[in-house]
Amino acid sequence: MTGEQFRSIYADKPEKACRTLFDEYCKYVYAVVFSKLRSTAAPEDIEECVSDVFAEVFFGLAHGKTDERELKPYISVIAKRRAVNRFYSLSGQAESLSLDSEEFGKLEADADTEVQTEQKLLGRELMEQINALGEPDSTIVIERYYYEHSSAEIAEKLGMKPSAVRMRAARAKSRLKKALGKKNGTL
């Protein structure tokens, strides 16, 4: 289909002209867009990009922005440009921020970032101290307080008496409090 053919159909029936053009070039446009976006885009993003290509093509042809020659090169250029633009916007390369720029200093972290970081560090520290308890105390603490298993269940797994598990859990908990208190300077 040429630009002239499109405009002659468009003059009589605009919807038919758009449908005919879409039917003729849809697979081609999809192939061009897919080849550029397959590694970074979801199928919905590819379909949206194809729609954007046809919207631009229809607008350009309806307003005489192309000559009467073959449309394939015109459509190809639009498809490639749209796909590349979409690639950069999806991959986050459309706008990069330099560490030296003034805007970098204006970036603020979420209010919860500091709290989350502290919680992660405390969690790591706690796991280090639990592992330092040795076996079977570390297993008892994890089973009891992390997995919320009963003393009877833990005793069965470890081949111990439930009373022994309770006693070891209490002693391990006390040792953890002391170790964490010393490390944080609270004792």
Tab-separated table of C-alpha atoms in Angstrom:
chain	number	residue	atom	x	y	z
A	1	MET	CA	0.000	0.000	0.000
A	2	THR	CA	1.290	3.453	-0.873
A	3	GLY	CA	0.623	6.743	0.855
A	4	GLU	CA	-1.574	7.805	-2.051
A	5	GLN	CA	-3.695	4.633	-1.811
A	6	PHE	CA	-4.100	5.143	1.914
A	7	ARG	CA	-5.239	8.761	1.484
A	8	SER	CA	-7.740	7.867	-1.233
A	9	ILE	CA	-9.345	5.194	0.989
A	10	TYR	CA	-9.082	7.536	3.980
A	11	ALA	CA	-11.000	10.265	2.153
A	12	ASP	CA	-14.023	7.944	1.744
A	13	LYS	CA	-13.798	5.712	4.820
A	14	PRO	CA	-11.161	6.641	7.435
A	15	GLU	CA	-11.827	3.569	9.584
A	16	LYS	CA	-11.451	1.218	6.616
A	17	ALA	CA	-8.161	2.888	5.638
A	18	CYS	CA	-6.753	2.478	9.143
A	19	ARG	CA	-7.950	-1.137	9.377
A	20	THR	CA	-6.473	-2.006	5.967
A	21	LEU	CA	-3.127	-0.447	6.855
A	22	PHE	CA	-3.114	-2.182	10.249
A	23	ASP	CA	-3.951	-5.567	8.733
A	24	GLU	CA	-1.228	-5.203	6.125
A	25	TYR	CA	1.595	-4.055	8.425
A	26	CYS	CA	0.723	-5.375	11.888
A	27	LYS	CA	2.962	-8.449	11.762
A	28	TYR	CA	5.823	-6.415	10.350
A	29	VAL	CA	5.563	-3.708	13.034
A	30	TYR	CA	5.245	-6.334	15.764
A	31	ALA	CA	8.406	-8.072	14.489
A	32	VAL	CA	10.372	-4.808	14.470
A	33	VAL	CA	9.216	-3.832	17.966
A	34	PHE	CA	9.689	-7.336	19.355
A	35	SER	CA	13.259	-7.514	18.042
A	36	LYS	CA	14.142	-4.351	19.985
A	37	LEU	CA	12.205	-5.040	23.194
A	38	ARG	CA	12.210	-8.800	23.711
A	39	SER	CA	14.911	-8.710	26.384
A	40	THR	CA	13.454	-5.896	28.514
A	41	ALA	CA	9.725	-5.654	27.914
A	42	ALA	CA	6.672	-7.577	28.967
A	43	PRO	CA	4.228	-8.643	26.230
A	44	GLU	CA	1.882	-5.821	27.287
A	45	ASP	CA	4.652	-3.263	26.756
A	46	ILE	CA	5.357	-4.628	23.287
A	47	GLU	CA	1.678	-4.482	22.343
A	48	GLU	CA	1.403	-0.942	23.678
A	49	CYS	CA	4.423	0.100	21.648
A	50	VAL	CA	2.881	-1.425	18.509
A	51	SER	CA	-0.284	0.566	19.177
A	52	ASP	CA	1.756	3.746	19.602
A	53	VAL	CA	3.487	3.089	16.284
A	54	PHE	CA	0.185	2.770	14.438
A	55	ALA	CA	-1.232	5.848	16.157
A	56	GLU	CA	1.734	7.877	14.938
A	57	VAL	CA	1.544	6.350	11.448
A	58	PHE	CA	-2.193	7.048	11.142
A	59	PHE	CA	-1.756	10.605	12.348
A	60	GLY	CA	1.134	11.240	9.967
A	61	LEU	CA	-0.636	9.771	6.952
A	62	ALA	CA	-3.939	11.488	7.662
A	63	HIS	CA	-2.218	14.837	7.843
A	64	GLY	CA	-0.030	14.334	4.776
A	65	LYS	CA	3.295	14.028	6.604
A	66	THR	CA	4.615	11.509	4.111
A	67	ASP	CA	4.861	11.296	0.352
A	68	GLU	CA	2.978	8.957	-1.959
A	69	ARG	CA	5.683	6.291	-2.155
A	70	GLU	CA	5.763	2.963	-0.342
A	71	LEU	CA	4.793	3.111	3.306
A	72	LYS	CA	7.001	0.310	4.570
A	73	PRO	CA	10.146	2.464	5.028
A	74	TYR	CA	8.087	5.181	6.759
A	75	ILE	CA	6.445	2.657	9.091
A	76	SER	CA	9.776	0.940	9.708
A	77	VAL	CA	11.457	4.152	10.875
A	78	ILE	CA	8.591	4.989	13.222
A	79	ALA	CA	8.527	1.445	14.618
A	80	LYS	CA	12.276	1.409	15.260
A	81	ARG	CA	12.277	4.832	16.908
A	82	ARG	CA	9.301	4.037	19.124
A	83	ALA	CA	10.810	0.697	20.141
A	84	VAL	CA	14.167	2.262	20.996
A	85	ASN	CA	12.466	4.992	23.027
A	86	ARG	CA	10.417	2.380	24.861
A	87	PHE	CA	13.548	0.313	25.477
A	88	TYR	CA	15.291	3.250	27.139
A	89	SER	CA	12.268	4.161	29.216
A	90	LEU	CA	11.848	0.561	30.414
A	91	SER	CA	15.509	-0.009	31.156
A	92	GLY	CA	15.821	3.219	33.111
A	93	GLN	CA	18.401	4.688	30.774
A	94	ALA	CA	16.149	7.451	29.504
A	95	GLU	CA	17.177	9.676	32.389
A	96	SER	CA	20.354	9.011	34.237
A	97	LEU	CA	21.405	11.026	37.220
A	98	SER	CA	25.009	11.977	37.760
A	99	LEU	CA	26.467	11.810	41.248
A	100	ASP	CA	27.843	15.308	40.690
A	101	SER	CA	24.513	16.852	39.719
A	102	GLU	CA	22.596	19.123	42.084
A	103	GLU	CA	19.495	16.919	41.836
A	104	PHE	CA	21.380	13.987	43.358
A	105	GLY	CA	21.625	15.835	46.666
A	106	LYS	CA	17.880	16.469	46.585
A	107	LEU	CA	17.042	12.770	46.456
A	108	GLU	CA	15.667	11.552	49.741
A	109	ALA	CA	15.343	8.028	50.980
A	110	ASP	CA	12.045	6.706	52.203
A	111	ALA	CA	11.377	7.370	55.866
A	112	ASP	CA	11.381	3.639	56.558
A	113	THR	CA	14.764	2.981	54.936
A	114	GLU	CA	16.734	3.761	58.069
A	115	VAL	CA	14.437	1.652	60.237
A	116	GLN	CA	14.550	-1.251	57.768
A	117	THR	CA	18.343	-1.114	57.628
A	118	GLU	CA	18.589	-1.160	61.411
A	119	GLN	CA	16.206	-4.115	61.588
A	120	LYS	CA	18.256	-6.046	59.033
A	121	LEU	CA	21.469	-5.369	60.921
A	122	LEU	CA	19.882	-6.373	64.209
A	123	GLY	CA	18.537	-9.552	62.581
A	124	ARG	CA	22.003	-10.462	61.315
A	125	GLU	CA	23.516	-9.759	64.698
A	126	LEU	CA	20.875	-11.869	66.402
A	127	MET	CA	21.492	-14.802	64.042
A	128	GLU	CA	25.239	-14.566	64.674
A	129	GLN	CA	24.626	-14.732	68.422
A	130	ILE	CA	22.171	-17.638	68.038
A	131	ASN	CA	24.713	-19.567	65.976
A	132	ALA	CA	27.355	-18.797	68.617
A	133	LEU	CA	25.235	-20.649	71.195
A	134	GLY	CA	26.212	-23.938	69.578
A	135	GLU	CA	24.149	-27.078	69.195
A	136	PRO	CA	21.529	-28.013	70.319
A	137	ASP	CA	20.782	-24.574	71.838
A	138	SER	CA	20.799	-22.708	68.510
A	139	THR	CA	18.376	-25.252	67.028
A	140	ILE	CA	16.134	-25.022	70.086
A	141	VAL	CA	16.004	-21.207	69.918
A	142	ILE	CA	15.236	-21.182	66.201
A	143	GLU	CA	12.604	-23.918	66.468
A	144	ARG	CA	11.001	-22.336	69.533
A	145	TYR	CA	10.990	-18.623	68.685
A	146	TYR	CA	11.171	-18.550	64.914
A	147	TYR	CA	9.072	-21.557	63.925
A	148	GLU	CA	6.980	-21.427	67.117
A	149	HIS	CA	7.211	-25.160	67.754
A	150	SER	CA	6.310	-26.487	71.180
A	151	SER	CA	8.848	-27.951	73.585
A	152	ALA	CA	7.366	-31.398	72.948
A	153	GLU	CA	7.805	-31.076	69.177
A	154	ILE	CA	11.402	-29.853	69.531
A	155	ALA	CA	12.176	-32.579	72.067
A	156	GLU	CA	10.898	-35.222	69.675
A	157	LYS	CA	13.075	-33.888	66.832
A	158	LEU	CA	16.204	-33.677	68.977
A	159	GLY	CA	15.649	-36.819	71.032
A	160	MET	CA	15.420	-34.922	74.301
A	161	LYS	CA	12.881	-34.509	77.101
A	162	PRO	CA	10.489	-31.512	76.828
A	163	SER	CA	11.639	-30.243	80.236
A	164	ALA	CA	15.268	-30.260	79.039
A	165	VAL	CA	14.239	-28.277	75.934
A	166	ARG	CA	12.432	-25.693	78.097
A	167	MET	CA	15.445	-25.336	80.399
A	168	ARG	CA	17.904	-24.993	77.498
A	169	ALA	CA	15.605	-22.451	75.787
A	170	ALA	CA	15.425	-20.321	78.937
A	171	ARG	CA	19.212	-20.436	79.449
A	172	ALA	CA	19.872	-19.699	75.776
A	173	LYS	CA	17.475	-16.762	75.877
A	174	SER	CA	19.270	-15.377	78.933
A	175	ARG	CA	22.685	-15.764	77.253
A	176	LEU	CA	21.364	-14.014	74.121
A	177	LYS	CA	20.097	-11.072	76.166
A	178	LYS	CA	23.485	-10.694	77.836
A	179	ALA	CA	25.441	-11.054	74.583
A	180	LEU	CA	23.267	-8.589	72.694
A	181	GLY	CA	23.303	-6.156	75.642
A	182	LYS	CA	27.101	-6.193	75.847
A	183	LYS	CA	27.457	-5.763	72.112
A	184	ASN	CA	25.064	-2.794	72.042
A	185	GLY	CA	26.517	-1.241	75.194
A	186	THR	CA	23.321	-1.483	77.226
A	187	LEU	CA	24.747	-3.706	79.986
